[in-house]
PDB file of C-alpha atoms in Angstrom:
ATOM      1  CA  UNK A 430      12.946 -87.556 169.902  1.00 60.00           C
ATOM      2  CA  UNK A 431      13.647 -83.977 168.852  1.00 60.00           C
ATOM      3  CA  UNK A 432       9.917 -83.207 169.013  1.00 63.00           C
ATOM      4  CA  UNK A 433       9.744 -84.579 172.558  1.00 48.00           C
ATOM      5  CA  UNK A 434      12.585 -82.331 173.720  1.00 47.00           C
ATOM      6  CA  UNK A 435      11.016 -79.313 172.028  1.00 50.00           C
ATOM      7  CA  UNK A 436       7.672 -80.035 173.702  1.00 47.00           C
ATOM      8  CA  UNK A 437       9.322 -80.471 177.108  1.00 42.00           C
ATOM      9  CA  UNK A 438      11.278 -77.250 176.626  1.00 46.00           C
ATOM     10  CA  UNK A 439       8.084 -75.308 175.841  1.00 40.00           C
ATOM     11  CA  UNK A 440       6.294 -76.795 178.861  1.00 46.00           C
ATOM     12  CA  UNK A 441       9.174 -75.965 181.213  1.00 46.00           C
ATOM     13  CA  UNK A 442       9.484 -72.392 179.898  1.00 40.00           C
ATOM     14  CA  UNK A 443       5.749 -71.821 180.186  1.00 40.00           C
ATOM     15  CA  UNK A 444       5.701 -73.161 183.740  1.00 39.00           C
ATOM     16  CA  UNK A 445       8.594 -70.915 184.727  1.00 40.00           C
ATOM     17  CA  UNK A 446       6.913 -67.863 183.200  1.00 36.00           C
ATOM     18  CA  UNK A 447       3.678 -68.551 185.043  1.00 36.00           C
ATOM     19  CA  UNK A 448       5.540 -69.049 188.319  1.00 38.00           C
ATOM     20  CA  UNK A 449       7.393 -65.758 187.910  1.00 38.00           C
ATOM     21  CA  UNK A 450       4.240 -63.787 187.166  1.00 39.00           C
ATOM     22  CA  UNK A 451       2.495 -64.663 190.411  1.00 47.00           C
ATOM     23  CA  UNK A 452      -0.397 -62.500 191.462  1.00 72.00           C
ATOM     24  CA  UNK A 453      -0.079 -59.626 193.890  1.00 86.00           C
ATOM     25  CA  UNK A 454      -1.985 -61.260 196.727  1.00 92.00           C
ATOM     26  CA  UNK A 455      -3.649 -59.339 199.595  1.00 94.00           C
ATOM     27  CA  UNK A 456      -1.052 -60.382 202.186  1.00 94.00           C
ATOM     28  CA  UNK A 457       1.811 -59.144 200.021  1.00 95.00           C
ATOM     29  CA  UNK A 458      -0.043 -55.889 199.316  1.00 94.00           C
ATOM     30  CA  UNK A 459      -0.622 -55.316 203.047  1.00 94.00           C
ATOM     31  CA  UNK A 460       3.020 -56.093 203.859  1.00 95.00           C
ATOM     32  CA  UNK A 461       4.114 -53.476 201.319  1.00 95.00           C
ATOM     33  CA  UNK A 462       1.932 -50.877 203.042  1.00 95.00           C
ATOM     34  CA  UNK A 463      -1.019 -50.797 200.660  1.00 96.00           C
ATOM     35  CA  UNK A 464      -4.461 -50.077 202.021  1.00 96.00           C
ATOM     36  CA  UNK A 465      -6.156 -53.350 201.085  1.00 96.00           C
ATOM     37  CA  UNK A 466      -9.871 -53.701 200.387  1.00 94.00           C
ATOM     38  CA  UNK A 467     -10.647 -57.407 200.221  1.00 94.00           C
ATOM     39  CA  UNK A 468     -14.410 -57.513 199.643  1.00 91.00           C
ATOM     40  CA  UNK A 469     -15.099 -54.905 202.314  1.00 89.00           C
ATOM     41  CA  UNK A 470     -12.465 -56.054 204.820  1.00 92.00           C
ATOM     42  CA  UNK A 471      -9.959 -53.199 205.042  1.00 94.00           C
ATOM     43  CA  UNK A 472      -6.320 -53.607 206.077  1.00 94.00           C
ATOM     44  CA  UNK A 473      -3.923 -50.702 206.815  1.00 95.00           C
ATOM     45  CA  UNK A 474      -6.740 -48.120 206.918  1.00 93.00           C
ATOM     46  CA  UNK A 475      -4.612 -46.009 209.273  1.00 94.00           C
ATOM     47  CA  UNK A 476      -2.431 -45.234 206.271  1.00 96.00           C
ATOM     48  CA  UNK A 477      -5.265 -43.102 204.859  1.00 94.00           C
ATOM     49  CA  UNK A 478      -5.304 -41.082 208.091  1.00 94.00           C
ATOM     50  CA  UNK A 479      -1.556 -40.503 207.720  1.00 96.00           C
ATOM     51  CA  UNK A 480      -2.142 -39.420 204.116  1.00 96.00           C
ATOM     52  CA  UNK A 481      -4.866 -36.985 205.236  1.00 95.00           C
ATOM     53  CA  UNK A 482      -2.569 -35.611 207.938  1.00 96.00           C
ATOM     54  CA  UNK A 483       0.198 -35.017 205.421  1.00 96.00           C
ATOM     55  CA  UNK A 484      -2.218 -33.175 203.139  1.00 96.00           C
ATOM     56  CA  UNK A 485      -3.293 -30.964 206.067  1.00 95.00           C
ATOM     57  CA  UNK A 486       0.365 -30.242 206.860  1.00 96.00           C
ATOM     58  CA  UNK A 487       1.116 -29.651 203.171  1.00 95.00           C
ATOM     59  CA  UNK A 488       3.635 -32.531 202.968  1.00 96.00           C
ATOM     60  CA  UNK A 489       3.919 -34.577 199.793  1.00 97.00           C
ATOM     61  CA  UNK A 490       2.776 -38.164 200.208  1.00 97.00           C
ATOM     62  CA  UNK A 491       1.389 -41.103 198.278  1.00 97.00           C
ATOM     63  CA  UNK A 492      -0.667 -44.151 199.125  1.00 97.00           C
ATOM     64  CA  UNK A 493      -1.863 -47.162 197.174  1.00 97.00           C
ATOM     65  CA  UNK A 494      -5.289 -48.691 197.704  1.00 97.00           C
ATOM     66  CA  UNK A 495      -5.504 -52.213 196.328  1.00 96.00           C
ATOM     67  CA  UNK A 496      -9.018 -53.524 195.856  1.00 95.00           C
ATOM     68  CA  UNK A 497      -9.703 -57.129 194.912  1.00 95.00           C
ATOM     69  CA  UNK A 498     -12.387 -58.447 192.599  1.00 92.00           C
ATOM     70  CA  UNK A 499     -14.419 -61.568 193.360  1.00 92.00           C
ATOM     71  CA  UNK A 500     -11.906 -63.468 191.218  1.00 90.00           C
ATOM     72  CA  UNK A 501      -9.042 -62.107 193.389  1.00 91.00           C
ATOM     73  CA  UNK A 502      -7.696 -59.799 190.673  1.00 93.00           C
ATOM     74  CA  UNK A 503      -6.102 -56.592 192.004  1.00 95.00           C
ATOM     75  CA  UNK A 504      -7.275 -53.122 191.032  1.00 94.00           C
ATOM     76  CA  UNK A 505      -4.787 -50.412 191.979  1.00 96.00           C
ATOM     77  CA  UNK A 506      -5.782 -46.932 193.055  1.00 96.00           C
ATOM     78  CA  UNK A 507      -2.807 -44.652 193.571  1.00 97.00           C
ATOM     79  CA  UNK A 508      -3.260 -41.340 195.365  1.00 97.00           C
ATOM     80  CA  UNK A 509      -0.366 -38.888 195.310  1.00 98.00           C
ATOM     81  CA  UNK A 510      -0.327 -35.480 196.972  1.00 97.00           C
ATOM     82  CA  UNK A 511       2.230 -33.052 195.550  1.00 97.00           C
ATOM     83  CA  UNK A 512       1.652 -30.156 197.934  1.00 95.00           C
ATOM     84  CA  UNK A 513      -1.224 -28.742 195.878  1.00 95.00           C
ATOM     85  CA  UNK A 514      -3.447 -31.467 194.445  1.00 96.00           C
ATOM     86  CA  UNK A 515      -4.204 -35.168 194.829  1.00 97.00           C
ATOM     87  CA  UNK A 516      -3.421 -37.101 191.704  1.00 97.00           C
ATOM     88  CA  UNK A 517      -5.722 -40.108 191.251  1.00 96.00           C
ATOM     89  CA  UNK A 518      -4.664 -43.115 189.163  1.00 96.00           C
ATOM     90  CA  UNK A 519      -7.017 -46.070 188.615  1.00 94.00           C
ATOM     91  CA  UNK A 520      -5.409 -49.188 187.121  1.00 95.00           C
ATOM     92  CA  UNK A 521      -7.526 -52.244 186.364  1.00 94.00           C
ATOM     93  CA  UNK A 522      -5.115 -53.777 183.852  1.00 93.00           C
ATOM     94  CA  UNK A 523      -4.706 -56.843 186.095  1.00 92.00           C
ATOM     95  CA  UNK A 524      -8.456 -57.509 186.238  1.00 89.00           C
ATOM     96  CA  UNK A 525      -9.072 -60.448 183.923  1.00 87.00           C
ATOM     97  CA  UNK A 526     -12.658 -59.377 183.186  1.00 85.00           C
ATOM     98  CA  UNK A 527     -12.072 -55.642 182.701  1.00 83.00           C
ATOM     99  CA  UNK A 528     -11.000 -53.809 179.584  1.00 83.00           C
ATOM    100  CA  UNK A 529      -7.743 -52.994 181.320  1.00 86.00           C
ATOM    101  CA  UNK A 530      -7.153 -49.276 181.318  1.00 90.00           C
ATOM    102  CA  UNK A 531      -5.159 -46.847 183.417  1.00 94.00           C
ATOM    103  CA  UNK A 532      -7.180 -43.696 184.040  1.00 94.00           C
ATOM    104  CA  UNK A 533      -6.136 -40.564 185.878  1.00 95.00           C
ATOM    105  CA  UNK A 534      -7.677 -37.439 187.325  1.00 95.00           C
ATOM    106  CA  UNK A 535      -6.752 -34.567 189.619  1.00 96.00           C
ATOM    107  CA  UNK A 536      -8.589 -33.738 192.850  1.00 96.00           C
ATOM    108  CA  UNK A 537      -8.382 -30.957 195.406  1.00 94.00           C
ATOM    109  CA  UNK A 538      -8.331 -33.288 198.393  1.00 93.00           C
ATOM    110  CA  UNK A 539      -9.797 -36.204 200.273  1.00 95.00           C
ATOM    111  CA  UNK A 540     -12.483 -36.145 202.939  1.00 95.00           C
ATOM    112  CA  UNK A 541     -13.179 -38.383 205.893  1.00 94.00           C
ATOM    113  CA  UNK A 542     -16.730 -38.775 207.176  1.00 95.00           C
ATOM    114  CA  UNK A 543     -17.116 -40.412 210.575  1.00 93.00           C
ATOM    115  CA  UNK A 544     -20.426 -41.633 212.009  1.00 92.00           C
ATOM    116  CA  UNK A 545     -21.242 -44.184 214.665  1.00 89.00           C
ATOM    117  CA  UNK A 546     -21.756 -46.806 211.920  1.00 90.00           C
ATOM    118  CA  UNK A 547     -18.972 -46.084 209.417  1.00 91.00           C
ATOM    119  CA  UNK A 548     -15.870 -44.189 208.402  1.00 93.00           C
ATOM    120  CA  UNK A 549     -15.784 -43.218 204.744  1.00 94.00           C
ATOM    121  CA  UNK A 550     -12.987 -41.668 202.702  1.00 95.00           C
ATOM    122  CA  UNK A 551     -13.850 -39.870 199.445  1.00 96.00           C
ATOM    123  CA  UNK A 552     -11.976 -37.693 196.974  1.00 95.00           C
ATOM    124  CA  UNK A 553     -13.180 -34.100 196.608  1.00 95.00           C
ATOM    125  CA  UNK A 554     -13.109 -31.499 193.857  1.00 95.00           C
ATOM    126  CA  UNK A 555     -12.010 -33.804 191.065  1.00 95.00           C
ATOM    127  CA  UNK A 556     -11.547 -32.524 187.524  1.00 93.00           C
ATOM    128  CA  UNK A 557     -10.280 -33.743 184.208  1.00 88.00           C
ATOM    129  CA  UNK A 558     -11.166 -36.453 181.759  1.00 87.00           C
ATOM    130  CA  UNK A 559     -11.900 -39.152 184.356  1.00 90.00           C
ATOM    131  CA  UNK A 560     -13.276 -36.977 187.152  1.00 92.00           C
ATOM    132  CA  UNK A 561     -16.455 -39.079 187.360  1.00 92.00           C
ATOM    133  CA  UNK A 562     -14.367 -42.145 188.231  1.00 91.00           C
ATOM    134  CA  UNK A 563     -12.358 -40.220 190.819  1.00 91.00           C
ATOM    135  CA  UNK A 564     -15.530 -38.709 192.299  1.00 90.00           C
ATOM    136  CA  UNK A 565     -16.962 -42.211 192.708  1.00 91.00           C
ATOM    137  CA  UNK A 566     -13.932 -43.442 194.693  1.00 91.00           C
ATOM    138  CA  UNK A 567     -14.987 -44.375 198.201  1.00 91.00           C
ATOM    139  CA  UNK A 568     -13.405 -46.504 200.888  1.00 92.00           C
ATOM    140  CA  UNK A 569     -15.803 -47.450 203.687  1.00 91.00           C
ATOM    141  CA  UNK A 570     -14.916 -49.019 207.014  1.00 90.00           C
ATOM    142  CA  UNK A 571     -17.888 -50.341 208.927  1.00 85.00           C
ATOM    143  CA  UNK A 572     -19.160 -52.967 211.299  1.00 76.00           C
ATOM    144  CA  UNK A 573     -16.640 -54.862 213.385  1.00 73.00           C
ATOM    145  CA  UNK A 574     -13.736 -53.005 211.797  1.00 75.00           C
ATOM    146  CA  UNK A 575     -14.660 -49.749 213.550  1.00 64.00           C
ATOM    147  CA  UNK A 576     -12.568 -49.029 216.608  1.00 59.00           C
TER     148      UNK A 576
END
Protein backbone atom coordinates (compact mmCIF):
# COMPACT_ATOMS: atom_id res chain seq x y z
CA UNK A 1 0.00 0.00 0.00
CA UNK A 2 2.82 2.38 0.88
CA UNK A 3 4.49 1.63 -2.46
CA UNK A 4 1.26 2.46 -4.30
CA UNK A 5 1.00 5.85 -2.60
CA UNK A 6 4.65 6.60 -3.30
CA UNK A 7 4.19 5.71 -6.98
CA UNK A 8 1.06 7.86 -7.24
CA UNK A 9 2.84 10.75 -5.54
CA UNK A 10 5.73 10.57 -8.03
CA UNK A 11 3.33 10.42 -10.98
CA UNK A 12 1.32 13.41 -9.75
CA UNK A 13 4.45 15.49 -9.06
CA UNK A 14 5.90 14.66 -12.47
CA UNK A 15 2.65 15.57 -14.20
CA UNK A 16 2.48 18.88 -12.37
CA UNK A 17 6.08 19.71 -13.25
CA UNK A 18 5.49 18.97 -16.92
CA UNK A 19 2.33 21.08 -16.93
CA UNK A 20 4.14 24.03 -15.36
CA UNK A 21 7.01 23.91 -17.84
CA UNK A 22 4.85 24.35 -20.91
CA UNK A 23 6.55 25.45 -24.08
CA UNK A 24 6.70 29.05 -25.23
CA UNK A 25 4.37 28.64 -28.19
CA UNK A 26 4.27 31.01 -31.20
CA UNK A 27 0.97 32.62 -30.19
CA UNK A 28 2.26 33.45 -26.72
CA UNK A 29 5.51 34.81 -28.19
CA UNK A 30 3.58 37.05 -30.61
CA UNK A 31 1.28 38.28 -27.83
CA UNK A 32 4.34 39.28 -25.79
CA UNK A 33 5.63 41.34 -28.71
CA UNK A 34 8.29 38.99 -30.06
CA UNK A 35 9.02 38.97 -33.76
CA UNK A 36 8.07 35.36 -34.52
CA UNK A 37 9.57 33.32 -37.34
CA UNK A 38 7.50 30.16 -37.67
CA UNK A 39 9.10 28.34 -40.61
CA UNK A 40 9.26 31.48 -42.73
CA UNK A 41 5.93 32.98 -41.65
CA UNK A 42 6.80 36.19 -39.80
CA UNK A 43 4.60 37.82 -37.16
CA UNK A 44 5.20 41.31 -35.67
CA UNK A 45 7.79 42.23 -38.32
CA UNK A 46 6.88 45.90 -37.82
CA UNK A 47 8.66 45.67 -34.49
CA UNK A 48 11.98 45.43 -36.36
CA UNK A 49 11.15 48.69 -38.16
CA UNK A 50 10.51 50.34 -34.79
CA UNK A 51 13.84 48.97 -33.55
CA UNK A 52 15.62 50.37 -36.63
CA UNK A 53 13.93 53.74 -36.11
CA UNK A 54 15.07 53.86 -32.50
CA UNK A 55 18.63 53.09 -33.56
CA UNK A 56 18.49 55.93 -36.11
CA UNK A 57 17.19 58.29 -33.41
CA UNK A 58 19.80 57.01 -30.95
CA UNK A 59 17.18 55.69 -28.48
CA UNK A 60 17.87 52.54 -26.49
CA UNK A 61 15.62 49.65 -27.44
CA UNK A 62 15.45 45.87 -27.46
CA UNK A 63 13.58 43.27 -29.44
CA UNK A 64 13.31 39.50 -29.28
CA UNK A 65 13.11 37.35 -32.39
CA UNK A 66 11.79 33.88 -31.64
CA UNK A 67 12.44 31.31 -34.34
CA UNK A 68 10.93 27.84 -34.20
CA UNK A 69 12.53 24.58 -35.26
CA UNK A 70 10.66 21.88 -37.18
CA UNK A 71 9.99 20.24 -33.80
CA UNK A 72 8.45 23.53 -32.52
CA UNK A 73 11.34 24.29 -30.16
CA UNK A 74 12.02 28.02 -29.68
CA UNK A 75 15.35 29.65 -30.44
CA UNK A 76 15.65 33.14 -28.96
CA UNK A 77 17.56 35.95 -30.60
CA UNK A 78 17.70 39.07 -28.45
CA UNK A 79 18.83 42.35 -29.98
CA UNK A 80 19.50 45.25 -27.63
CA UNK A 81 20.61 48.73 -28.66
CA UNK A 82 22.30 50.74 -25.91
CA UNK A 83 22.80 53.99 -27.81
CA UNK A 84 26.09 52.84 -29.35
CA UNK A 85 26.01 49.18 -30.36
CA UNK A 86 23.58 46.33 -30.95
CA UNK A 87 24.14 43.48 -28.56
CA UNK A 88 23.24 40.11 -30.11
CA UNK A 89 22.31 37.12 -27.94
CA UNK A 90 21.53 33.72 -29.49
CA UNK A 91 19.93 31.18 -27.13
CA UNK A 92 19.15 27.67 -28.36
CA UNK A 93 19.01 26.07 -24.91
CA UNK A 94 15.34 25.15 -25.48
CA UNK A 95 16.08 23.31 -28.74
CA UNK A 96 15.91 19.61 -27.90
CA UNK A 97 18.33 18.66 -30.69
CA UNK A 98 20.92 21.42 -30.20
CA UNK A 99 23.85 21.50 -27.83
CA UNK A 100 22.12 24.29 -25.96
CA UNK A 101 24.37 27.30 -25.71
CA UNK A 102 23.88 31.01 -25.21
CA UNK A 103 26.22 32.95 -27.49
CA UNK A 104 26.69 36.69 -27.73
CA UNK A 105 28.30 39.24 -30.00
CA UNK A 106 28.34 42.99 -30.56
CA UNK A 107 27.34 44.67 -33.82
CA UNK A 108 27.38 48.22 -35.13
CA UNK A 109 23.82 48.12 -36.42
CA UNK A 110 21.14 46.40 -38.43
CA UNK A 111 20.30 46.88 -42.09
CA UNK A 112 17.08 46.54 -44.02
CA UNK A 113 17.17 45.60 -47.70
CA UNK A 114 13.94 46.07 -49.63
CA UNK A 115 13.30 44.69 -53.12
CA UNK A 116 10.11 43.91 -54.98
CA UNK A 117 10.40 40.26 -53.86
CA UNK A 118 11.61 40.49 -50.26
CA UNK A 119 12.49 42.53 -47.20
CA UNK A 120 15.55 41.31 -45.35
CA UNK A 121 17.00 42.42 -42.02
CA UNK A 122 20.66 41.67 -41.25
CA UNK A 123 23.12 42.66 -38.54
CA UNK A 124 26.14 44.70 -39.65
CA UNK A 125 29.67 45.19 -38.38
CA UNK A 126 29.66 42.36 -35.87
CA UNK A 127 32.72 41.57 -33.77
CA UNK A 128 33.71 39.33 -30.93
CA UNK A 129 33.88 35.63 -30.27
CA UNK A 130 30.60 34.74 -32.02
CA UNK A 131 30.63 37.37 -34.77
CA UNK A 132 30.18 34.71 -37.46
CA UNK A 133 26.87 33.67 -35.89
CA UNK A 134 25.72 37.28 -35.60
CA UNK A 135 26.80 38.02 -39.18
CA UNK A 136 24.70 35.08 -40.38
CA UNK A 137 21.53 36.38 -38.68
CA UNK A 138 18.92 37.19 -41.29
CA UNK A 139 15.17 37.65 -41.14
CA UNK A 140 13.48 37.55 -44.55
CA UNK A 141 9.92 38.52 -45.35
CA UNK A 142 8.77 37.45 -48.78
CA UNK A 143 5.88 36.29 -50.89
CA UNK A 144 2.38 36.95 -49.64
CA UNK A 145 3.68 38.58 -46.47
CA UNK A 146 4.96 41.62 -48.37
CA UNK A 147 2.67 44.61 -48.16
